[in-house]
Short mmCIF file of C-alpha atoms in Angstrom, two decimals:
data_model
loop_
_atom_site.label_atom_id
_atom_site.label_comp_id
_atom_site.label_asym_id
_atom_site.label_seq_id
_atom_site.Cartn_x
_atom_site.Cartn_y
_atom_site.Cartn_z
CA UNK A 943 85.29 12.42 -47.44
CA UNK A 944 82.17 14.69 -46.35
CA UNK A 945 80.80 12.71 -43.12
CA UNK A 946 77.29 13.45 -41.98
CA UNK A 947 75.68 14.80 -38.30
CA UNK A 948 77.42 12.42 -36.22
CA UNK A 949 79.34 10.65 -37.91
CA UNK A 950 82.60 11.92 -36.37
CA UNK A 951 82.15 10.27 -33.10
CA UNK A 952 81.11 6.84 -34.42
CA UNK A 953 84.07 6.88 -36.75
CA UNK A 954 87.06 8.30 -35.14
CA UNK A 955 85.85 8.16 -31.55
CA UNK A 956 86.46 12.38 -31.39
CA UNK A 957 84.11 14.29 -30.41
CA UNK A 958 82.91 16.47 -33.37
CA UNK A 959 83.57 19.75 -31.91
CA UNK A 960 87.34 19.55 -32.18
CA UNK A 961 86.92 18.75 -36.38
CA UNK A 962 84.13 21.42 -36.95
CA UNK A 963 84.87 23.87 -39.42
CA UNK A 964 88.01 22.66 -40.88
CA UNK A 965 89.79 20.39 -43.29
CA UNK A 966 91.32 17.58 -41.51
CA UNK A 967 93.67 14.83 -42.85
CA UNK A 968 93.10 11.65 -41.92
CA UNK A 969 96.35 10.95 -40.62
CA UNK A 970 95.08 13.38 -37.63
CA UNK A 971 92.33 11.30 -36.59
CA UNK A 972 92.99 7.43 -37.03
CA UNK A 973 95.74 5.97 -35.49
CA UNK A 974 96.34 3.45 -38.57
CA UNK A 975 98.30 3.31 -40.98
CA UNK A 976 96.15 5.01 -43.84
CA UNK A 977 98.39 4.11 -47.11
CA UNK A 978 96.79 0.99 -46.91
CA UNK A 979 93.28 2.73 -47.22
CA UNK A 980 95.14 5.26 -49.62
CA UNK A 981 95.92 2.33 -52.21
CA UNK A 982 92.85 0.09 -52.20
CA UNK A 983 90.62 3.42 -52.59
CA UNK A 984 92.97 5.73 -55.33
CA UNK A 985 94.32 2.72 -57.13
CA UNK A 986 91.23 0.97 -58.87
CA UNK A 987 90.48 2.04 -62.38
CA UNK A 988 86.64 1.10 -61.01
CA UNK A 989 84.99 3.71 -59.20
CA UNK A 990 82.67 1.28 -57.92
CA UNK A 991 85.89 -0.57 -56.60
CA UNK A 992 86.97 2.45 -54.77
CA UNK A 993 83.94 3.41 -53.08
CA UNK A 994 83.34 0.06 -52.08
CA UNK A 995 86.81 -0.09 -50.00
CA UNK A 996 86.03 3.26 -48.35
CA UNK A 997 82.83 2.33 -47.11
CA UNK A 998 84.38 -1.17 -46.37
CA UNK A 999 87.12 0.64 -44.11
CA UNK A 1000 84.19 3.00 -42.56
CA UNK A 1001 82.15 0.26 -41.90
CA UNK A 1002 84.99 -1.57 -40.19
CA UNK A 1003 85.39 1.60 -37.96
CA UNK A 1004 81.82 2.04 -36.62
CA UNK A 1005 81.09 2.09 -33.48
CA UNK A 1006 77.70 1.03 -32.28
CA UNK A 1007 77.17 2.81 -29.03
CA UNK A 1008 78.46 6.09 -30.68
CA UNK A 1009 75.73 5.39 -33.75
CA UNK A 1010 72.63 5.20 -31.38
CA UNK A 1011 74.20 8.46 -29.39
CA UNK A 1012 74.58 9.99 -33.32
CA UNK A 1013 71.28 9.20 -34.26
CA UNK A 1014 69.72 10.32 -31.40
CA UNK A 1015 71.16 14.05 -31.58
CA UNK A 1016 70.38 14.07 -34.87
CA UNK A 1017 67.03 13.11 -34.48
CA UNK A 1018 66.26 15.52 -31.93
CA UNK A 1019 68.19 18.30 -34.26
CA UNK A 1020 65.43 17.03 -36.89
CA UNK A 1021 63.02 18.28 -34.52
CA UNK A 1022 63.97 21.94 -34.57
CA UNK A 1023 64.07 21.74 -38.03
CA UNK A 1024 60.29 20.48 -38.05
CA UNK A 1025 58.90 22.27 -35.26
CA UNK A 1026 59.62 26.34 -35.45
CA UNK A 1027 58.16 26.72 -32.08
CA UNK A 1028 61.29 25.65 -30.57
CA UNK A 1029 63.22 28.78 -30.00
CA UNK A 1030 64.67 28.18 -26.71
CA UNK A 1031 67.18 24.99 -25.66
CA UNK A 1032 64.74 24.65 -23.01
CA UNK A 1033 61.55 23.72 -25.25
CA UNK A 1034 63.70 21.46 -26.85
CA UNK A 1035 65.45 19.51 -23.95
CA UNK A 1036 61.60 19.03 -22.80
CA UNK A 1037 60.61 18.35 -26.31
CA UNK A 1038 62.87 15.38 -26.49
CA UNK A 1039 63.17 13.91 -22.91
CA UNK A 1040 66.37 15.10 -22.40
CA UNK A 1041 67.99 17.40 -19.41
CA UNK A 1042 69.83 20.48 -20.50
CA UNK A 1043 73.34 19.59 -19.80
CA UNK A 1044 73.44 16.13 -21.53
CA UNK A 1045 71.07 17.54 -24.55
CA UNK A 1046 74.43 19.98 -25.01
CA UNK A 1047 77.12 17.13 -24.16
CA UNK A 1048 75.19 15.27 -26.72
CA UNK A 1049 75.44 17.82 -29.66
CA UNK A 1050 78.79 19.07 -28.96
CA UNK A 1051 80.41 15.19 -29.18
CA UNK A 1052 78.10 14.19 -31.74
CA UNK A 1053 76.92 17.28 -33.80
CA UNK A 1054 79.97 19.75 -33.12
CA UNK A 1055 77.59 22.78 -32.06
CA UNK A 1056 75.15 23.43 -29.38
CA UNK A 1057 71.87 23.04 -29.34
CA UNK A 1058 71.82 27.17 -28.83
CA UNK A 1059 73.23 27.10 -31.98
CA UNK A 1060 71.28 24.42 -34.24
CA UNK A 1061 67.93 26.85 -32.85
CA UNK A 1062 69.79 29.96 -33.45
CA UNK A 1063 70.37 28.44 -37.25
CA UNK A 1064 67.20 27.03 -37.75
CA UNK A 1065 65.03 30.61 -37.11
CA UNK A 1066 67.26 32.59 -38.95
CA UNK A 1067 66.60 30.27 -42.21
CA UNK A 1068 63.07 30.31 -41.00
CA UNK A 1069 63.51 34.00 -41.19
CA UNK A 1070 65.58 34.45 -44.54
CA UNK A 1071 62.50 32.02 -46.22
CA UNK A 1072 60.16 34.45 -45.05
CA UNK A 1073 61.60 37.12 -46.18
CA UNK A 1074 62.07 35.59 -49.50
CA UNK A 1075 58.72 34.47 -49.83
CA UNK A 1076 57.40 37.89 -48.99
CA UNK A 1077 55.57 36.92 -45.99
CA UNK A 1078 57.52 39.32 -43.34
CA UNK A 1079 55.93 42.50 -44.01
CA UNK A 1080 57.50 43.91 -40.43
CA UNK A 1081 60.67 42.43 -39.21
CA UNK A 1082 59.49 43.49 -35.50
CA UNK A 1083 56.57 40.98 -35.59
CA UNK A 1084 58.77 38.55 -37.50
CA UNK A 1085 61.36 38.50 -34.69
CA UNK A 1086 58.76 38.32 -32.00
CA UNK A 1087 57.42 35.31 -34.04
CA UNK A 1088 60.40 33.21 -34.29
CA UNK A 1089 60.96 33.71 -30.01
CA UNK A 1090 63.14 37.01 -30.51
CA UNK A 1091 63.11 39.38 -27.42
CA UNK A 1092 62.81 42.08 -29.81
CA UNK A 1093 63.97 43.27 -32.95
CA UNK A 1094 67.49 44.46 -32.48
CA UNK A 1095 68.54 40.96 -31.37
CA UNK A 1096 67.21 39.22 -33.76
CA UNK A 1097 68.69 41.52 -36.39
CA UNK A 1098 71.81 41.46 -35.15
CA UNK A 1099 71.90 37.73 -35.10
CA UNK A 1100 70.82 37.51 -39.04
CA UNK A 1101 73.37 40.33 -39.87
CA UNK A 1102 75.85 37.99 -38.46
CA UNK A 1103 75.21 34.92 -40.52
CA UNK A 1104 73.70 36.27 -43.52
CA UNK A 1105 76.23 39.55 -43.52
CA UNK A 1106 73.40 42.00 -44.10
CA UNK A 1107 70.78 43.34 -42.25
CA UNK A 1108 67.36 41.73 -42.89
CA UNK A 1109 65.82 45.02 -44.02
CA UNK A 1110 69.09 44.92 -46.78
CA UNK A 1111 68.39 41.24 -47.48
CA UNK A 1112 64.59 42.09 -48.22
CA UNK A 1113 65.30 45.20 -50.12
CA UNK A 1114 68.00 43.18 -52.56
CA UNK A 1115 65.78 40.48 -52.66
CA UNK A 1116 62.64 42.39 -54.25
CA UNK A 1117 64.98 44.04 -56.12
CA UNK A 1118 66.28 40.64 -57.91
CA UNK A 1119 64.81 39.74 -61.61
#
């Protein structure tokens, strides 16, 4: 099952942070019995049938405190995503209302990252777009415009998640049929 943002917490009553990037059976995280769950979802001949007893069992599971905590990081999240002018955790903690310490409790239990991060992510796919719409002529004033200190920073955080320098990743990407 692929859960989304902040889901974890409302379902399993972990914070996210401890399941991010890896495969976890369910045994791990619920303290029932899941053959139960196993049966009523692998056994119908009906996919319809099976779906219906997983979200059955997830609905069953859901806490509501947890799912107004969930959809509030994700909502603020949202706003990075719509708003590039948020490049620092501090923009964004004023942004949404929120002090700095609980804006990162809140992301870490129901998100599984920082806030740090979710920005971090956000300009550098701000930044890969640019460059493959054409629109970053010089990466200096690109990095300066997405609230880098300077260049080397900022390409040194895109060589990290995209593996390749962004002058590389323009270069290959003019080069592409």
């Amino acid at each position: 099952m692929k859960l989304r943002p902040g889901a974890v917490q409302a379902l399993f009553d972990r914070s996210a942070h401890l399941l991010r990037d890896r495969i976890t059976p369910l045994t791990e995280v619920v303290s029932e019995d899941v053959r139960t769950l196993e049966r009523a979802v692998l056994e119908p001949d009906d996919d319809a049938e099976a779906l219906a007893a997983l979200e059955g069992w997830a609905t069953s599971r859901l806490r509501a405190e947890a799912l107004a905590d969930a959809s509030l990081a994700v909502a603020i999240a949202e706003r990075v995503t719509a708003d590039a002018s948020i490049v620092r955790v501090e923009q964004l903690s004023e942004v949404a209302g929120v002090s700095i310490r609980p804006l990162q409790r809140l992301f870490r239990a129901h998100l599984g990252a920082s806030p740090k991060w979710v920005i971090r992510r956000n300009r550098l796919q701000e930044a890969a777009a640019r460059l493959e719409r054409g629109e970053a002529t010089q990466l200096s004033a690109l990095a300066v415009d997405l609230g880098y200190a300077d260049h080397a920073h900022f390409a040194r955080d895109f060589k990290n998640a995209v593996g390749e320098s962004p002058a590389s990743f323009r270069a290959r990407l003019s080069r592409a049929p």
